[in-house]
């Protein structure tokens, strides 16, 4: 069965960087794009961008351009999302979500990133 | 970008009642590429409906989606206790992919 397992919670200081991982299993990793979505406490869902695990192609939401990098390691079926120059309003749960080729059909369990001095 | 506006913000209903949730897009959604997700507290979103009206695998038939263009509806025909949650619509017809702000269905 398809599973997306994310790395554990992180606490970071403002200005630092965080790198969240998402390990996929139960399907052919390179066949499906992966997206990242975040959710601030008590708020809605915000799309951040996607990566094509088959190559280096990525696309990022404009508001994260220059601060986010999505990468992958095909040898371990894992995608990564790095967010730099963290601010307090980056405190959120970060989710990876598999793209079925249109909609998000499977989600990771989420990773809480807390930014606090 | 396409802005999705969900209404109402909160829906207070009793188990067994019918829930009707609305999602309105600021411009037409290409190919009616609209999905609905359910999110329980402390959990990741779960796909309910894709392509505006197709139920995802394992989703009970009390959930149905309708609509096209700019106006979409999620209907829960008879609310079960496990249906009280937050529901989001999302369009994937154009980039950037966008979500509505959510509708909370709470027990009256």
Tab-separated table of C-alpha atoms in Angstrom:
chain	number	residue	atom	x	y	z
A	1	UNK	CA	0.000	0.000	0.000
A	2	UNK	CA	1.124	3.561	-0.644
A	3	UNK	CA	2.775	5.210	2.351
A	4	UNK	CA	4.443	8.572	2.802
A	5	UNK	CA	6.394	8.823	6.052
A	6	UNK	CA	7.777	12.189	7.066
A	7	UNK	CA	10.568	13.150	9.416
A	8	UNK	CA	9.944	14.285	12.973
A	9	UNK	CA	9.100	17.650	14.498
A	10	UNK	CA	11.663	20.444	14.403
A	11	UNK	CA	12.258	23.560	16.486
A	12	UNK	CA	14.283	26.299	14.799
A	13	UNK	CA	15.343	29.844	15.552
A	14	UNK	CA	14.424	32.723	13.260
A	15	UNK	CA	16.846	32.976	10.353
A	16	UNK	CA	17.737	29.283	10.426
A	17	UNK	CA	16.886	26.623	7.831
A	18	UNK	CA	14.876	23.417	8.103
A	19	UNK	CA	14.892	20.339	5.893
A	20	UNK	CA	11.910	17.971	6.039
A	21	UNK	CA	11.962	14.533	4.443
A	22	UNK	CA	9.194	12.371	2.998
A	23	UNK	CA	9.937	8.707	2.341
A	24	UNK	CA	7.665	6.963	-0.150
A	25	UNK	CA	6.844	3.268	-0.373
A	26	UNK	CA	4.315	0.987	-2.029
A	27	UNK	CA	4.652	2.389	-5.537
A	28	UNK	CA	7.226	3.318	-8.184
A	29	UNK	CA	8.753	6.469	-6.711
A	30	UNK	CA	9.799	8.122	-9.969
A	31	UNK	CA	6.363	7.778	-11.573
A	32	UNK	CA	4.583	10.441	-9.495
A	33	UNK	CA	5.235	14.098	-8.750
A	34	UNK	CA	5.334	15.077	-5.083
A	35	UNK	CA	3.957	18.310	-3.672
A	36	UNK	CA	4.456	20.135	-0.404
A	37	UNK	CA	1.575	21.833	1.422
A	38	UNK	CA	1.707	23.630	4.731
A	39	UNK	CA	-0.837	24.533	7.391
A	40	UNK	CA	-0.261	27.201	9.996
A	41	UNK	CA	-1.864	26.621	13.421
A	42	UNK	CA	-5.639	26.859	13.125
A	43	UNK	CA	-5.389	27.934	9.488
A	44	UNK	CA	-6.073	26.492	6.044
A	45	UNK	CA	-3.896	24.679	3.540
A	46	UNK	CA	-1.245	26.441	1.469
A	47	UNK	CA	0.436	24.898	-1.577
A	48	UNK	CA	4.211	25.377	-1.676
A	49	UNK	CA	5.378	23.607	-4.821
A	50	UNK	CA	6.208	20.299	-6.474
A	51	UNK	CA	9.108	18.137	-7.540
A	52	UNK	CA	9.288	15.573	-10.308
A	53	UNK	CA	11.233	12.669	-8.766
A	54	UNK	CA	12.133	11.449	-12.255
A	55	UNK	CA	14.436	14.401	-12.874
A	56	UNK	CA	15.373	17.702	-11.255
A	57	UNK	CA	12.251	19.595	-12.326
A	58	UNK	CA	10.599	21.711	-9.666
A	59	UNK	CA	8.001	24.462	-9.458
A	60	UNK	CA	7.500	26.692	-6.462
A	61	UNK	CA	4.723	29.010	-5.359
A	62	UNK	CA	5.773	32.589	-5.952
A	63	UNK	CA	5.737	33.536	-2.283
A	64	UNK	CA	8.376	30.879	-1.504
A	65	UNK	CA	10.638	31.535	-4.484
A	66	UNK	CA	14.214	32.028	-3.324
A	67	UNK	CA	13.583	30.496	0.105
A	68	UNK	CA	12.530	26.935	-0.697
A	69	UNK	CA	14.315	24.061	-2.412
A	70	UNK	CA	12.805	20.661	-3.137
A	71	UNK	CA	15.114	17.763	-3.881
A	72	UNK	CA	14.987	13.995	-4.081
A	73	UNK	CA	17.109	10.921	-3.524
A	74	UNK	CA	15.809	8.177	-5.780
A	75	UNK	CA	18.048	5.541	-4.143
A	76	UNK	CA	15.960	5.772	-0.966
A	77	UNK	CA	12.640	6.967	-2.495
A	78	UNK	CA	12.747	10.171	-0.499
A	79	UNK	CA	11.927	13.778	-1.294
A	80	UNK	CA	13.090	16.751	0.748
A	81	UNK	CA	11.817	20.260	1.308
A	82	UNK	CA	14.256	22.842	2.639
A	83	UNK	CA	12.998	26.242	3.785
A	84	UNK	CA	15.561	28.929	4.562
A	85	UNK	CA	15.557	32.214	6.470
A	86	UNK	CA	12.794	30.993	8.725
A	87	UNK	CA	10.399	33.472	10.327
A	88	UNK	CA	7.899	32.996	13.117
A	89	UNK	CA	5.062	32.862	10.575
A	90	UNK	CA	6.668	29.781	9.010
A	91	UNK	CA	5.511	27.863	12.081
A	92	UNK	CA	3.249	25.233	10.556
A	93	UNK	CA	2.665	21.585	9.812
A	94	UNK	CA	4.336	20.669	6.525
A	95	UNK	CA	2.831	17.864	4.459
A	96	UNK	CA	4.050	16.004	1.417
A	97	UNK	CA	1.312	14.842	-0.947
A	98	UNK	CA	1.532	12.522	-3.930
A	99	UNK	CA	0.184	13.782	-7.234
A	100	UNK	CA	-1.894	11.115	-8.958
A	101	UNK	CA	-1.234	13.056	-12.178
A	102	UNK	CA	-3.974	15.475	-11.262
A	103	UNK	CA	-5.155	15.416	-7.674
A	104	UNK	CA	-3.402	14.661	-4.365
A	105	UNK	CA	-4.289	11.089	-3.588
A	106	UNK	CA	-1.970	10.284	-0.652
A	107	UNK	CA	-0.560	12.502	2.074
A	108	UNK	CA	2.222	12.175	4.598
A	109	UNK	CA	1.393	12.410	8.292
A	110	UNK	CA	2.799	15.933	8.535
A	111	UNK	CA	5.846	17.482	10.207
A	112	UNK	CA	5.467	20.296	12.721
A	113	UNK	CA	8.077	22.998	12.310
A	114	UNK	CA	8.169	25.550	15.111
A	115	UNK	CA	10.113	28.770	14.643
A	116	UNK	CA	10.816	30.495	17.912
A	117	UNK	CA	13.605	32.451	19.522
B	1	UNK	CA	-4.300	32.692	-9.486
B	2	UNK	CA	-7.727	31.173	-8.899
B	3	UNK	CA	-9.258	32.132	-5.566
B	4	UNK	CA	-11.644	29.579	-4.065
B	5	UNK	CA	-14.244	30.850	-1.619
B	6	UNK	CA	-16.014	28.300	0.562
B	7	UNK	CA	-19.297	28.866	2.328
B	8	UNK	CA	-20.478	28.758	4.945
B	9	UNK	CA	-17.475	29.045	7.241
B	10	UNK	CA	-19.179	26.838	9.810
B	11	UNK	CA	-22.143	24.512	9.430
B	12	UNK	CA	-23.918	23.365	12.600
B	13	UNK	CA	-25.953	20.234	12.004
B	14	UNK	CA	-27.151	17.098	13.780
B	15	UNK	CA	-26.256	13.508	12.879
B	16	UNK	CA	-28.575	12.244	10.166
B	17	UNK	CA	-29.029	15.669	8.601
B	18	UNK	CA	-27.916	16.681	5.115
B	19	UNK	CA	-24.871	18.934	4.685
B	20	UNK	CA	-24.371	21.152	1.653
B	21	UNK	CA	-20.996	22.856	1.262
B	22	UNK	CA	-20.217	25.395	-1.442
B	23	UNK	CA	-16.974	26.248	-3.233
B	24	UNK	CA	-16.938	29.165	-5.662
B	25	UNK	CA	-13.989	29.917	-7.937
B	26	UNK	CA	-12.891	33.397	-9.057
B	27	UNK	CA	-12.592	32.058	-12.607
B	28	UNK	CA	-13.562	28.889	-14.396
B	29	UNK	CA	-11.731	25.762	-13.222
B	30	UNK	CA	-10.141	24.029	-16.195
B	31	UNK	CA	-11.724	20.667	-16.994
B	32	UNK	CA	-13.567	20.869	-13.655
B	33	UNK	CA	-10.372	19.762	-11.960
B	34	UNK	CA	-11.674	20.274	-8.447
B	35	UNK	CA	-11.171	18.074	-5.414
B	36	UNK	CA	-12.662	17.930	-1.934
B	37	UNK	CA	-10.709	16.892	1.158
B	38	UNK	CA	-11.788	16.057	4.695
B	39	UNK	CA	-9.508	16.897	7.604
B	40	UNK	CA	-10.028	15.530	11.077
B	41	UNK	CA	-8.273	17.219	14.031
B	42	UNK	CA	-4.612	16.311	14.181
B	43	UNK	CA	-4.707	14.397	10.901
B	44	UNK	CA	-3.637	14.945	7.326
B	45	UNK	CA	-6.301	15.787	4.755
B	46	UNK	CA	-8.044	12.841	3.082
B	47	UNK	CA	-9.201	12.879	-0.532
B	48	UNK	CA	-12.984	12.517	-0.860
B	49	UNK	CA	-13.876	13.710	-4.361
B	50	UNK	CA	-11.809	14.426	-7.485
B	51	UNK	CA	-12.694	15.785	-10.911
B	52	UNK	CA	-15.618	17.550	-9.196
B	53	UNK	CA	-17.812	14.462	-8.912
B	54	UNK	CA	-15.785	11.237	-8.721
B	55	UNK	CA	-15.543	9.554	-5.322
B	56	UNK	CA	-12.091	8.461	-4.226
B	57	UNK	CA	-11.421	4.835	-3.339
B	58	UNK	CA	-13.170	3.761	-0.155
B	59	UNK	CA	-15.280	6.889	0.250
B	60	UNK	CA	-18.898	6.142	1.269
B	61	UNK	CA	-21.610	7.006	-1.219
B	62	UNK	CA	-23.207	9.487	1.196
B	63	UNK	CA	-20.523	11.879	-0.083
B	64	UNK	CA	-21.206	13.375	-3.500
B	65	UNK	CA	-19.768	16.225	-5.525
B	66	UNK	CA	-21.432	18.287	-8.213
B	67	UNK	CA	-20.797	21.429	-10.167
B	68	UNK	CA	-18.800	22.847	-13.038
B	69	UNK	CA	-17.120	26.033	-14.157
B	70	UNK	CA	-17.011	28.252	-11.089
B	71	UNK	CA	-19.572	26.689	-8.746
B	72	UNK	CA	-19.106	23.394	-6.938
B	73	UNK	CA	-21.009	21.623	-4.177
B	74	UNK	CA	-20.101	18.844	-1.752
B	75	UNK	CA	-23.117	17.085	-0.285
B	76	UNK	CA	-23.131	14.685	2.642
B	77	UNK	CA	-26.540	13.050	2.430
B	78	UNK	CA	-26.846	11.882	6.036
B	79	UNK	CA	-24.221	12.965	8.528
B	80	UNK	CA	-22.517	10.260	10.535
B	81	UNK	CA	-20.651	11.090	13.770
B	82	UNK	CA	-17.295	10.632	11.997
B	83	UNK	CA	-18.209	13.240	9.342
B	84	UNK	CA	-17.855	16.195	11.693
B	85	UNK	CA	-14.629	17.735	10.424
B	86	UNK	CA	-13.222	20.502	8.249
B	87	UNK	CA	-13.660	20.261	4.473
B	88	UNK	CA	-11.484	21.930	1.854
B	89	UNK	CA	-11.909	22.318	-1.867
B	90	UNK	CA	-8.870	22.561	-4.132
B	91	UNK	CA	-8.443	23.265	-7.818
B	92	UNK	CA	-5.717	21.576	-9.863
B	93	UNK	CA	-6.665	22.867	-13.293
B	94	UNK	CA	-4.133	25.660	-13.280
B	95	UNK	CA	-1.021	26.725	-11.460
B	96	UNK	CA	-0.671	27.640	-8.691
B	97	UNK	CA	-2.872	25.011	-7.148
B	98	UNK	CA	-5.120	26.717	-4.648
B	99	UNK	CA	-7.318	25.712	-1.723
B	100	UNK	CA	-10.452	27.193	-0.286
B	101	UNK	CA	-10.301	28.424	3.285
B	102	UNK	CA	-12.355	25.497	4.582
B	103	UNK	CA	-15.816	24.779	5.985
B	104	UNK	CA	-16.127	23.343	9.461
B	105	UNK	CA	-19.027	20.934	9.960
B	106	UNK	CA	-19.790	20.835	13.667
B	107	UNK	CA	-22.306	19.012	15.804
B	108	UNK	CA	-25.328	21.127	16.653
